[in-house]
Short mmCIF file of C-alpha atoms and ligand atoms in Angstrom, two decimals:
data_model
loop_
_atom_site.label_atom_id
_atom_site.label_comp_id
_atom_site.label_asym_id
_atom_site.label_seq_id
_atom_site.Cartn_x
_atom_site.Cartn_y
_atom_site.Cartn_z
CA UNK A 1 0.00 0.00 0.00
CA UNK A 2 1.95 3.20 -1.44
CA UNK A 3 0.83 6.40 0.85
CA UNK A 4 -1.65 8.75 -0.18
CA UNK A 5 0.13 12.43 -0.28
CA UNK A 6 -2.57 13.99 -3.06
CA UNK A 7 -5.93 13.50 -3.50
CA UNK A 8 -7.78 14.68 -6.76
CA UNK A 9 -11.78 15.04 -5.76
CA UNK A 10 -14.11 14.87 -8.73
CA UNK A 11 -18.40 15.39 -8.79
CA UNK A 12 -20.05 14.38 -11.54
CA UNK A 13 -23.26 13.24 -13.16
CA UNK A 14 -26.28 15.57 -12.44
CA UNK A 15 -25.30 18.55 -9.57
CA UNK A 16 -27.73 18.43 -6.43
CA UNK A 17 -27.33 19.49 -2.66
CA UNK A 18 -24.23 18.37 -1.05
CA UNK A 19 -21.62 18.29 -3.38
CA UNK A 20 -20.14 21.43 -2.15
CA UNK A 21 -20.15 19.73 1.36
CA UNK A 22 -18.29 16.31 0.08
CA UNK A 23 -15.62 18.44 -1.47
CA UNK A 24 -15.37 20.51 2.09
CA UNK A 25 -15.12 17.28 3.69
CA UNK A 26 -12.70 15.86 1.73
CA UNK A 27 -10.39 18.73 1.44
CA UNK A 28 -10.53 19.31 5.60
CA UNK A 29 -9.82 15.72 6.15
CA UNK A 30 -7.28 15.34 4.19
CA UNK A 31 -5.30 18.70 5.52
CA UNK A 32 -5.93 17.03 8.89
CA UNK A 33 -3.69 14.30 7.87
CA UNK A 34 -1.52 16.46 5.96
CA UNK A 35 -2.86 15.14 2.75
CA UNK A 36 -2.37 17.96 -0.13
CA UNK A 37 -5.76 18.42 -1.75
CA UNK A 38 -7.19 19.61 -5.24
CA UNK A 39 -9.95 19.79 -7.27
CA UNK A 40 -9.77 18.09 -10.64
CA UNK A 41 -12.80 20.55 -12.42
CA UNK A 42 -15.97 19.02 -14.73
CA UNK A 43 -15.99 15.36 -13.90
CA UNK A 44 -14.17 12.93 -16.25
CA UNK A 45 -13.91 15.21 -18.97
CA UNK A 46 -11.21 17.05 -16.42
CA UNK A 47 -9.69 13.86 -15.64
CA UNK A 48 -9.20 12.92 -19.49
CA UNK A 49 -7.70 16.59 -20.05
CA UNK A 50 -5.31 16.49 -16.67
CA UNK A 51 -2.08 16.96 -19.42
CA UNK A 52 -3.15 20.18 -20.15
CA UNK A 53 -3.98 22.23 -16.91
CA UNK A 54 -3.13 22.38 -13.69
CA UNK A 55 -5.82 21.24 -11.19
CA UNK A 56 -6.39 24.10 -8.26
CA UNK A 57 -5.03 23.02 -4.98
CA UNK A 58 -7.10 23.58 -2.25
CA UNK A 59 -5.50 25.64 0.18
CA UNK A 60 -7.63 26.50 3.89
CA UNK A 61 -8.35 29.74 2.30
CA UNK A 62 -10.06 28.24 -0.42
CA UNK A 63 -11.82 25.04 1.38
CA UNK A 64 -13.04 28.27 3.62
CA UNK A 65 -14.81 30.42 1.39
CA UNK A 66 -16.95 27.16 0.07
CA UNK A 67 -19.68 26.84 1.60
CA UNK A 68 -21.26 23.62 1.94
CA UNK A 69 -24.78 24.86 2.66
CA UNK A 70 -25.31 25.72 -1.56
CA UNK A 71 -26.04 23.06 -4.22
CA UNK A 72 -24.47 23.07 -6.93
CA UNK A 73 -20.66 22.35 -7.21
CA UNK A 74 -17.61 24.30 -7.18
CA UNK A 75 -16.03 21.34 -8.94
CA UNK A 76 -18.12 21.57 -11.78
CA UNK A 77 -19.82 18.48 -13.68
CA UNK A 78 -19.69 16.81 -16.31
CA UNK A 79 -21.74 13.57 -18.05
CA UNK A 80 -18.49 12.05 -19.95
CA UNK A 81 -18.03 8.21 -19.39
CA UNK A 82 -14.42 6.94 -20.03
CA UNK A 83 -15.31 4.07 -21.41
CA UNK A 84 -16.54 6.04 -24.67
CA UNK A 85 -14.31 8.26 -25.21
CA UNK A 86 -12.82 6.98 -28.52
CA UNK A 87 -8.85 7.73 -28.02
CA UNK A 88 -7.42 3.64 -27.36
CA UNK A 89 -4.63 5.12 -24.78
CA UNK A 90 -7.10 6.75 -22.87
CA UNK A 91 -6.53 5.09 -19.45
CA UNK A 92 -2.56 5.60 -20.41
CA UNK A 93 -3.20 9.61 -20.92
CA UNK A 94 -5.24 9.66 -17.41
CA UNK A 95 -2.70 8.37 -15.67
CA UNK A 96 -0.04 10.36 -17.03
CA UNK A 97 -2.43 13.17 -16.06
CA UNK A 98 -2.70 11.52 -12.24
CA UNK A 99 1.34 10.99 -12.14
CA UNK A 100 2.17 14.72 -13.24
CA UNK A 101 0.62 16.48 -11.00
CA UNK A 102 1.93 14.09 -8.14
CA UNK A 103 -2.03 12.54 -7.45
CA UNK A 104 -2.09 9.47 -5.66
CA UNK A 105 -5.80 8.73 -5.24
CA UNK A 106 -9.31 10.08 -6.11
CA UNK A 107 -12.42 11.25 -4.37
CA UNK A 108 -15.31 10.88 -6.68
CA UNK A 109 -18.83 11.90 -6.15
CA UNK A 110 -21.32 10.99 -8.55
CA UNK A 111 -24.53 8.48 -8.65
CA UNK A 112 -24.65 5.03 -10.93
CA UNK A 113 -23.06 6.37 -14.01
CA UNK A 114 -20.39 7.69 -11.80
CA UNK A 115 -20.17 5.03 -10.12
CA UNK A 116 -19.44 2.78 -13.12
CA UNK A 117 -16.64 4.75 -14.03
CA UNK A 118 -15.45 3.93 -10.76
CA UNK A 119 -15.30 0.55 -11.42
CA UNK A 120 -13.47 0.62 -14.58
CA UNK A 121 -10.91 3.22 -13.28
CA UNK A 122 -10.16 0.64 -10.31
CA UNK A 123 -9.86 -2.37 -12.95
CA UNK A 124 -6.88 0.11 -14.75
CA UNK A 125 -5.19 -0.04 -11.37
CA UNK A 126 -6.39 4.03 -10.27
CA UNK A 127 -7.26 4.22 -6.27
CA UNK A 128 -10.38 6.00 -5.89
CA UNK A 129 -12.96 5.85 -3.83
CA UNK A 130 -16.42 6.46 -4.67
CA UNK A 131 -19.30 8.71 -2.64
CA UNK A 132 -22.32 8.04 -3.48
CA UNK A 133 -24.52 11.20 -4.77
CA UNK A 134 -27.74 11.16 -6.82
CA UNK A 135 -30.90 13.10 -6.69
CA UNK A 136 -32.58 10.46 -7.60
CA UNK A 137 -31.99 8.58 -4.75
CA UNK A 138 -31.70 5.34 -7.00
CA UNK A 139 -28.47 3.90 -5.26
CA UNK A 140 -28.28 1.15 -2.65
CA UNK A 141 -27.08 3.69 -0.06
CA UNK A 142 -28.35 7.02 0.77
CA UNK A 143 -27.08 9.34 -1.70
CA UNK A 144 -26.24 13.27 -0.94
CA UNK A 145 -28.71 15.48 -2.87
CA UNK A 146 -31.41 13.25 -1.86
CA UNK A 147 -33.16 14.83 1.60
CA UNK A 148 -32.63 18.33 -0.14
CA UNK A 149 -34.39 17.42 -3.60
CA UNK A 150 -37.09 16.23 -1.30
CA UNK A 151 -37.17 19.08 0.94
CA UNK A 152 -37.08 21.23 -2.43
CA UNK A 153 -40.27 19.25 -4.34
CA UNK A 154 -42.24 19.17 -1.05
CA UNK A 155 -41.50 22.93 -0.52
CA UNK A 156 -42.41 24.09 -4.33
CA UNK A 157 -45.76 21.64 -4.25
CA UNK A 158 -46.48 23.14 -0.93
CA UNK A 159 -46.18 26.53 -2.12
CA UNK A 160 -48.00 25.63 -5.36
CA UNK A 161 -51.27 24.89 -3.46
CA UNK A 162 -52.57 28.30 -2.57
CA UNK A 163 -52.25 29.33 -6.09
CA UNK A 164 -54.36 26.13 -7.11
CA UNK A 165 -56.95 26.74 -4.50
CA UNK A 166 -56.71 30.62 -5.39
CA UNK A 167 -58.00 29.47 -8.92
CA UNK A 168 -59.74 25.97 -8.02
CA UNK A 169 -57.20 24.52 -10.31
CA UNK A 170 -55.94 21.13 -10.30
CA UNK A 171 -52.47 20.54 -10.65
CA UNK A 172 -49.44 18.25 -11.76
CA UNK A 173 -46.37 18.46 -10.67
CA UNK A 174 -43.20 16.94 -12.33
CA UNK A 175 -39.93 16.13 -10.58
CA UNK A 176 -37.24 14.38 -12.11
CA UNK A 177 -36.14 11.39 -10.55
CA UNK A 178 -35.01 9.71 -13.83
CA UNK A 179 -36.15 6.05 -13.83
CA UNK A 180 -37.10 5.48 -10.14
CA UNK A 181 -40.15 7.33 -8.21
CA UNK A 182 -37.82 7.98 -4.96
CA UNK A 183 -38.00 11.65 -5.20
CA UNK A 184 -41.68 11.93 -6.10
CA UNK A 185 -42.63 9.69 -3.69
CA UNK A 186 -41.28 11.25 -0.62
CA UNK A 187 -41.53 14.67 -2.01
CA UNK A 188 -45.49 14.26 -2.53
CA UNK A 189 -45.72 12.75 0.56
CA UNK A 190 -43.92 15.65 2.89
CA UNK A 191 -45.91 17.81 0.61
CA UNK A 192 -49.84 16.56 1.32
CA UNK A 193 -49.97 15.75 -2.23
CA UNK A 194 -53.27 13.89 -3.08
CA UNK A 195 -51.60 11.75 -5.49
CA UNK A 196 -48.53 10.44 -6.51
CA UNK A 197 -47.29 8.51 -9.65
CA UNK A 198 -44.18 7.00 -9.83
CA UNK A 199 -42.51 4.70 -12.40
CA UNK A 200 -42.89 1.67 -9.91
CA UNK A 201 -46.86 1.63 -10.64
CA UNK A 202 -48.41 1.09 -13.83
CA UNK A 203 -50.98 4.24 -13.48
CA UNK A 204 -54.62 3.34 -14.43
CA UNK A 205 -55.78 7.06 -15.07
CA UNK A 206 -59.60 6.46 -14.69
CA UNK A 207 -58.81 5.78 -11.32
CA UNK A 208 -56.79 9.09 -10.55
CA UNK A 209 -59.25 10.45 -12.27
CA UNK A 210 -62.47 9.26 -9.60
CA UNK A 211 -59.77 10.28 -6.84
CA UNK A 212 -59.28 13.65 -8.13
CA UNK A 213 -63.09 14.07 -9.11
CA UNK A 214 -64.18 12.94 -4.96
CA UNK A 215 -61.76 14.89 -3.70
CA UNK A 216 -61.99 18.03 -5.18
CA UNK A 217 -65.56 17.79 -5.13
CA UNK A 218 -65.25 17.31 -0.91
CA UNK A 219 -62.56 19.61 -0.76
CA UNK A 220 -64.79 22.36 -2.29
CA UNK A 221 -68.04 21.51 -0.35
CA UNK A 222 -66.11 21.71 2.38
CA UNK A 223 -64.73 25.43 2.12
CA UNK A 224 -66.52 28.44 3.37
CA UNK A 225 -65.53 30.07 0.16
CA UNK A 226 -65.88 27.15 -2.57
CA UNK A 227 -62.56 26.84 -3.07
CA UNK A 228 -60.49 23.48 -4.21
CA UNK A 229 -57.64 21.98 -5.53
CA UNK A 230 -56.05 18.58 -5.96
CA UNK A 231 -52.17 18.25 -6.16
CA UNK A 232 -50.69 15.26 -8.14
CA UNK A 233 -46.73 14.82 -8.23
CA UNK A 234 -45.74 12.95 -10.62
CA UNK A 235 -41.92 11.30 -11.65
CA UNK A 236 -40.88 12.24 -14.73
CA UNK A 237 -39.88 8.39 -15.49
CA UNK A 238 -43.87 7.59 -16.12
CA UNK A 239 -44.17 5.54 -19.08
CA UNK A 240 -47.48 5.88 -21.64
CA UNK A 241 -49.82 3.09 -22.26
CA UNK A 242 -46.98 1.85 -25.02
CA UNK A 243 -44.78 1.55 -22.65
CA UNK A 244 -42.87 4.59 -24.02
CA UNK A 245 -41.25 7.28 -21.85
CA UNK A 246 -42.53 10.89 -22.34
CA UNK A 247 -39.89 12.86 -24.09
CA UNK A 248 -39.85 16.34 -26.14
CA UNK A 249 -39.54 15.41 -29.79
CA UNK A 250 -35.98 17.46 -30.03
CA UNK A 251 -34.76 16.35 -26.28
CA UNK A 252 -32.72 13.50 -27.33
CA UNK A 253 -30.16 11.71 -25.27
CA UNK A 254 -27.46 13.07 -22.48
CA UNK A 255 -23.93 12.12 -22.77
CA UNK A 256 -23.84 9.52 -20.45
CA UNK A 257 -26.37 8.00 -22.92
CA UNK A 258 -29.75 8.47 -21.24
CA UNK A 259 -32.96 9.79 -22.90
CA UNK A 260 -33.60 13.01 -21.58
CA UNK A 261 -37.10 12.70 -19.59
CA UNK A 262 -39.82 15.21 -19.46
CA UNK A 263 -43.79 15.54 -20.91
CA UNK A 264 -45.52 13.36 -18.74
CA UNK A 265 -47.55 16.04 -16.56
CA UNK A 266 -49.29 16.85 -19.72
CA UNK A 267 -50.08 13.47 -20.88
CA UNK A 268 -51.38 12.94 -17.39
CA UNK A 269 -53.63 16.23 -17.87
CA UNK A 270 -54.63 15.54 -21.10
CA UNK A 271 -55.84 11.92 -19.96
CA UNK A 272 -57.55 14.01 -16.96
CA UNK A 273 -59.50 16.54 -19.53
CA UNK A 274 -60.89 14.16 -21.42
CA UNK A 275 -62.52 11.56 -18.86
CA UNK A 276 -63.92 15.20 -17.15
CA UNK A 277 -65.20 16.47 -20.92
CA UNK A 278 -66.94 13.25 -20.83
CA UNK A 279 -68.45 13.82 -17.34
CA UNK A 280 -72.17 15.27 -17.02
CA UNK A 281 -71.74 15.68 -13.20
CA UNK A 282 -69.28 18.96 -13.65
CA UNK A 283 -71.49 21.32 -15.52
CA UNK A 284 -74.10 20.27 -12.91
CA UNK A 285 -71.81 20.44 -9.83
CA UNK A 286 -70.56 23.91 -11.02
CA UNK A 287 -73.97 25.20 -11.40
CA UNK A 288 -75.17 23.59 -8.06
CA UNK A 289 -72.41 25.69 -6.37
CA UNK A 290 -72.79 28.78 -8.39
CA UNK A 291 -69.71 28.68 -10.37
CA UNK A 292 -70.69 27.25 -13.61
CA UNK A 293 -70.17 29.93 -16.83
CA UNK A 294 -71.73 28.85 -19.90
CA UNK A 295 -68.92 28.18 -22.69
CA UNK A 296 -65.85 29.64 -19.80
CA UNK A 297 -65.91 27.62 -16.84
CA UNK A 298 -67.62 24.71 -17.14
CA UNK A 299 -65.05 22.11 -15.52
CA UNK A 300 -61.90 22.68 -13.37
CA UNK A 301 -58.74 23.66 -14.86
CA UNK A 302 -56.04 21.76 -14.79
CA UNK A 303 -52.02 22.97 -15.49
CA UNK A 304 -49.04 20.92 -15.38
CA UNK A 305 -45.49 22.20 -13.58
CA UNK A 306 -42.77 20.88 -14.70
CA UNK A 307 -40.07 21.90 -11.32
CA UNK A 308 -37.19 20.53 -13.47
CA UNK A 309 -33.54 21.71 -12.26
CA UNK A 310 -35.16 23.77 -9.49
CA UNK A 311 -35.00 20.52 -7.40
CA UNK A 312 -31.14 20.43 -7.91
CA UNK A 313 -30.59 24.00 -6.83
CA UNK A 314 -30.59 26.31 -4.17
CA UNK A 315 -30.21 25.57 -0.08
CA UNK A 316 -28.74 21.94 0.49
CA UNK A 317 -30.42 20.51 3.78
CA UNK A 318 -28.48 20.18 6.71
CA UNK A 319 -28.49 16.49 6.53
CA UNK A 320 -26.93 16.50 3.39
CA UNK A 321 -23.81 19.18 4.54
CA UNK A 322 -23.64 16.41 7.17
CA UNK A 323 -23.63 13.42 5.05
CA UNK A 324 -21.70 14.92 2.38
CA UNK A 325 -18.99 15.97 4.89
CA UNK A 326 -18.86 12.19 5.71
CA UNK A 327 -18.81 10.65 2.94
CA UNK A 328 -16.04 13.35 1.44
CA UNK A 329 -13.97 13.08 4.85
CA UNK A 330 -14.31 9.01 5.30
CA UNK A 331 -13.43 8.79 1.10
CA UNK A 332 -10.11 10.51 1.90
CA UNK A 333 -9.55 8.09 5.73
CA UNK A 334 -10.76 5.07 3.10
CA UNK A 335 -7.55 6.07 0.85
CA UNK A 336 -5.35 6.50 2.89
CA UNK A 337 -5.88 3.43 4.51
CA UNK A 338 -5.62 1.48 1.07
CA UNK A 339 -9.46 0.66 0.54
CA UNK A 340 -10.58 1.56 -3.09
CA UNK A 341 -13.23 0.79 -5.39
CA UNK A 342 -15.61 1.41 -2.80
CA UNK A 343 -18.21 3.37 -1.69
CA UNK A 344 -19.01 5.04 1.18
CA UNK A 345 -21.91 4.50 3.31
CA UNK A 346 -21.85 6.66 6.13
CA UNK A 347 -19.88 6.85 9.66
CA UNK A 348 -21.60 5.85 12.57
CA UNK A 349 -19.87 6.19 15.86
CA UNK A 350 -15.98 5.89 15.25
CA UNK A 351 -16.97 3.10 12.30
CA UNK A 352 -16.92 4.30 8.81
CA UNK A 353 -18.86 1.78 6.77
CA UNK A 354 -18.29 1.51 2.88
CA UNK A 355 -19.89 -1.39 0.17
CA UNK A 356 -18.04 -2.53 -3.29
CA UNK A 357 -19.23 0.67 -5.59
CA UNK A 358 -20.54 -2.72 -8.58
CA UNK A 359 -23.07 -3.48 -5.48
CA UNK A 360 -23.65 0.23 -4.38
CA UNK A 361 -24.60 1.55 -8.05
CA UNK A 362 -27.37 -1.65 -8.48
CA UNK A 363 -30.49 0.62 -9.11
CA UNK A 364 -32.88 0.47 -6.09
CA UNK A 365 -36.68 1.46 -6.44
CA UNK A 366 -39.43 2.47 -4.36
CA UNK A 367 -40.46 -0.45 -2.05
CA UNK A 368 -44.20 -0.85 -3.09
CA UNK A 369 -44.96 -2.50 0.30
CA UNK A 370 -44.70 0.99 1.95
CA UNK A 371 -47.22 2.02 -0.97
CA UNK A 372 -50.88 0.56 0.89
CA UNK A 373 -49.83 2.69 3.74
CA UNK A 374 -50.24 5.69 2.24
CA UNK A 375 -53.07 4.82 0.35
CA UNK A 376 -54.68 3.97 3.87
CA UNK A 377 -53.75 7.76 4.89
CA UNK A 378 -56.19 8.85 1.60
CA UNK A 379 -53.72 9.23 -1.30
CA UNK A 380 -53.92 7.68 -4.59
CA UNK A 381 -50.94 6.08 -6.51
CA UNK A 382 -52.65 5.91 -9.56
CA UNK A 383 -53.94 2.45 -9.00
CA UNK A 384 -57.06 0.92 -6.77
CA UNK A 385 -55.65 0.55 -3.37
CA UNK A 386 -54.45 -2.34 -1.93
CA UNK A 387 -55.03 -3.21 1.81
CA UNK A 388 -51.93 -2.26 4.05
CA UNK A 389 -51.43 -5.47 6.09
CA UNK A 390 -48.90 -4.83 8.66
CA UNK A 391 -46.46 -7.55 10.32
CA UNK A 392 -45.06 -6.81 14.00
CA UNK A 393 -41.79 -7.07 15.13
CA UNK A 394 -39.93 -5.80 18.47
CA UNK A 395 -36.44 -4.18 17.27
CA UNK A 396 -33.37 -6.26 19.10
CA UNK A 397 -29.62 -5.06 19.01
CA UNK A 398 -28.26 -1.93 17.28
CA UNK A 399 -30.72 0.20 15.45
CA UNK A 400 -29.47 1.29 12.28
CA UNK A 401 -29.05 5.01 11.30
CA UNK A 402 -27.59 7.72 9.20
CA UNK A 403 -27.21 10.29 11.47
O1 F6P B 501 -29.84 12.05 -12.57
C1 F6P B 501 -30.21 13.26 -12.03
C2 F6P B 501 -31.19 13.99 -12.91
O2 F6P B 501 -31.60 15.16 -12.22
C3 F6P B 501 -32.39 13.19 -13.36
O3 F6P B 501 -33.35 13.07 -12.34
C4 F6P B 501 -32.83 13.96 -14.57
O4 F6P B 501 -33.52 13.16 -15.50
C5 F6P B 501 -31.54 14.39 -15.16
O5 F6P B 501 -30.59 14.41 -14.10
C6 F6P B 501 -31.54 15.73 -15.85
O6 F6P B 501 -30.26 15.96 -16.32
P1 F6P B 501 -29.71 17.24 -17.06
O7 F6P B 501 -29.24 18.19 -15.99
O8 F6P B 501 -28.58 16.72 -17.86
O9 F6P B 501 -30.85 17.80 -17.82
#
């Protein structure tokens, strides 16, 4: 085991909460054990260009004026897998790159892609150790970006509700979340969403549609001033009855290879419109409450939000700066004690835990056992509900968590 003296740190993938506190992390843990730190900038397209720059070290005045609390990432990002890039001596030219600047081992944050590259950088002989970081909360660990995405969809829905009831509009909310309903899930649920349609459930739109239809109707009988609303959020990795994903005709595909997602709140609305044009009850419900307008408001609006890279952006949660400063500070204590090709799963106590990054980047999705519990609490996951039928247990020995 050769000694770590310089660690590169690299974030890449999609930005999010956090990755300005994994780069903090690192950088302070490694001047703790006088470990020379820099930042190798956007991703693996920085790494494949190391020849030609020098990478910033990261002196205490500079690990002190980031600040950990703002997504985003002073590293900058990149989606560039190595394993396309076309040049034949391209793991030769990286670690040319690694040896002239005098770096012995990397800190990369990043989600499965990422991770991947991870994996093939270890099999070309290049310590690095991987923290895990993904929005979409698809890993097998907790991933930084994660609680503040959620924080960020529940706070935007949340906010979104008094203009809805304002207008008595319905309304759908898209999050990104890519193929896995992690981030709409627990977003819609911190956010009293009526519904919530994730990837993980094949969504049978007649029966959002009677949820939507009793609840706004009891939601507006209910209100002193006739007012209503019904909030759906829905991930953006919804397929149509073809089993197609939504996509705009000119989005295309990302580099790391991925179709770029986004369309489905309107299919979801359009579905919506037309079982309600089809519906005698709303002209007569309006009129029954005195809102009806012959030929201008004859059935409840509905309008589709698309929150896009809002989610990413902004405050980062406070349990990401501390997981991020974790999993940045135990990726540098992993190198230097020779561990690589792994990722880190959180410290706990004086015990810093860490999986193989091949198992850590296996996608995870939402556990539809936990679904029939929230359908027993009233929401709808765009399917009839199923009967939450719980099993007992009494906890024995250490219980597991994060923080
Ligand atoms: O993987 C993170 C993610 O935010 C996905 O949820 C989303 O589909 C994608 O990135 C968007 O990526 P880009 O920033 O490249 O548009």
């Amino acid at each position: 085991m050769s000694e770590i003296k310089k660690i590169g740190i690299i974030t890449s993938g999609g930005d999010c909460g956090g990755l300005n506190a994994v780069i903090t992390g690192a950088v302070r843990m490694a001047h703790h054990h006088g470990v020379e730190a820099c930042i190798i900038p956007n991703g693996y397209a920085g790494l494949y260009n190391l020849n030609n720059f020098v990478p910033p070290v990261i002196t205490f005045g500079k690990v002190d004026r980031i600040y950990s609390g703002v997504a985003g990432s002073e590293a900058g990002h990149s989606r560039v897998k190595i394993s396309k890039i076309q040049d034949p001596n391209k793991y030769e030219v990286i670690k040319s790159g690694l040896k002239k600047h005098n770096i012995d081992g990397l800190v990369i944050a990043g989600g499965d892609d990422t991770g991947s590259v991870v994996v093939d950088l270890i099999s070309q002989g290049i310590p690095c150790v991987h923290v895990p970081k993904t929005m979409d909360l698809d890993l097998q660990t907790y991933s930084v970006g994660g609680d503040s995405t959620i924080n960020r969809i529940a706070k935007f829905t949340r906010d979104l509700r008094t203009t809805g009831f304002t207008h008595n509009r319905a309304l759908i909310v898209e999050v990104f979340g890519r193929y896995a309903g992690h981030t709409a899930f627990r977003g819609g649920i911190g956010a009293d969403a009526d519904c919530v349609l994730i990837p993980e459930i094949e969504v049978d739109y007649k029966v959002v549609y009677e949820h939507f239809k009793k609840t706004y109707i009891e939601r507006l009988l209910t209100s002193d001033v006739k007012g209503s609303t019904y909030i759906i959020v829905a991930a953006e990795g919804l397929k149509n009855k073809s089993g197609e994903y939504f996509t705009d005709s000119n989005s295309g595909k990302d580099s790391f290879g991925h179709q770029k997602l986004t369309g489905g709140a309107a299919y979801i609305r359009k579905q919506l419109e037309s079982y309600m044009k089809d519906d005698p009850d709303w002209p007569a419900f309006l009129k029954k409450e005195g809102i009806f307008v012959e030929n201008i408001y004859s059935m409840p609006e509905i309008r589709e939000i698309p929150l896009g890279h809002l989610v990413r952006a902004g405050e980062t949660t406070a349990y990401d700066v501390t997981f991020g400063k974790q999993g940045g500070g135990a990726a540098v204590l992993l190198l230097k004690q020779g561990i690589y090709g792994v990722t880190v799963v959180g410290v706990e106590h004086n015990v810093v835990s860490y999986i193989p990054t091949k198992e850590a980047i296996k996608q995870r999705y939402v556990d539809i056992n936990e679904v029939g519990y929230y359908e027993a609490l009233g929401m709808c996951f765009g399917r009839e509900p199923l009967e939450f039928t719980p099993k007992f247990k009494e906890h024995k020995g250490e219980i597991h968590r994060y923080m």
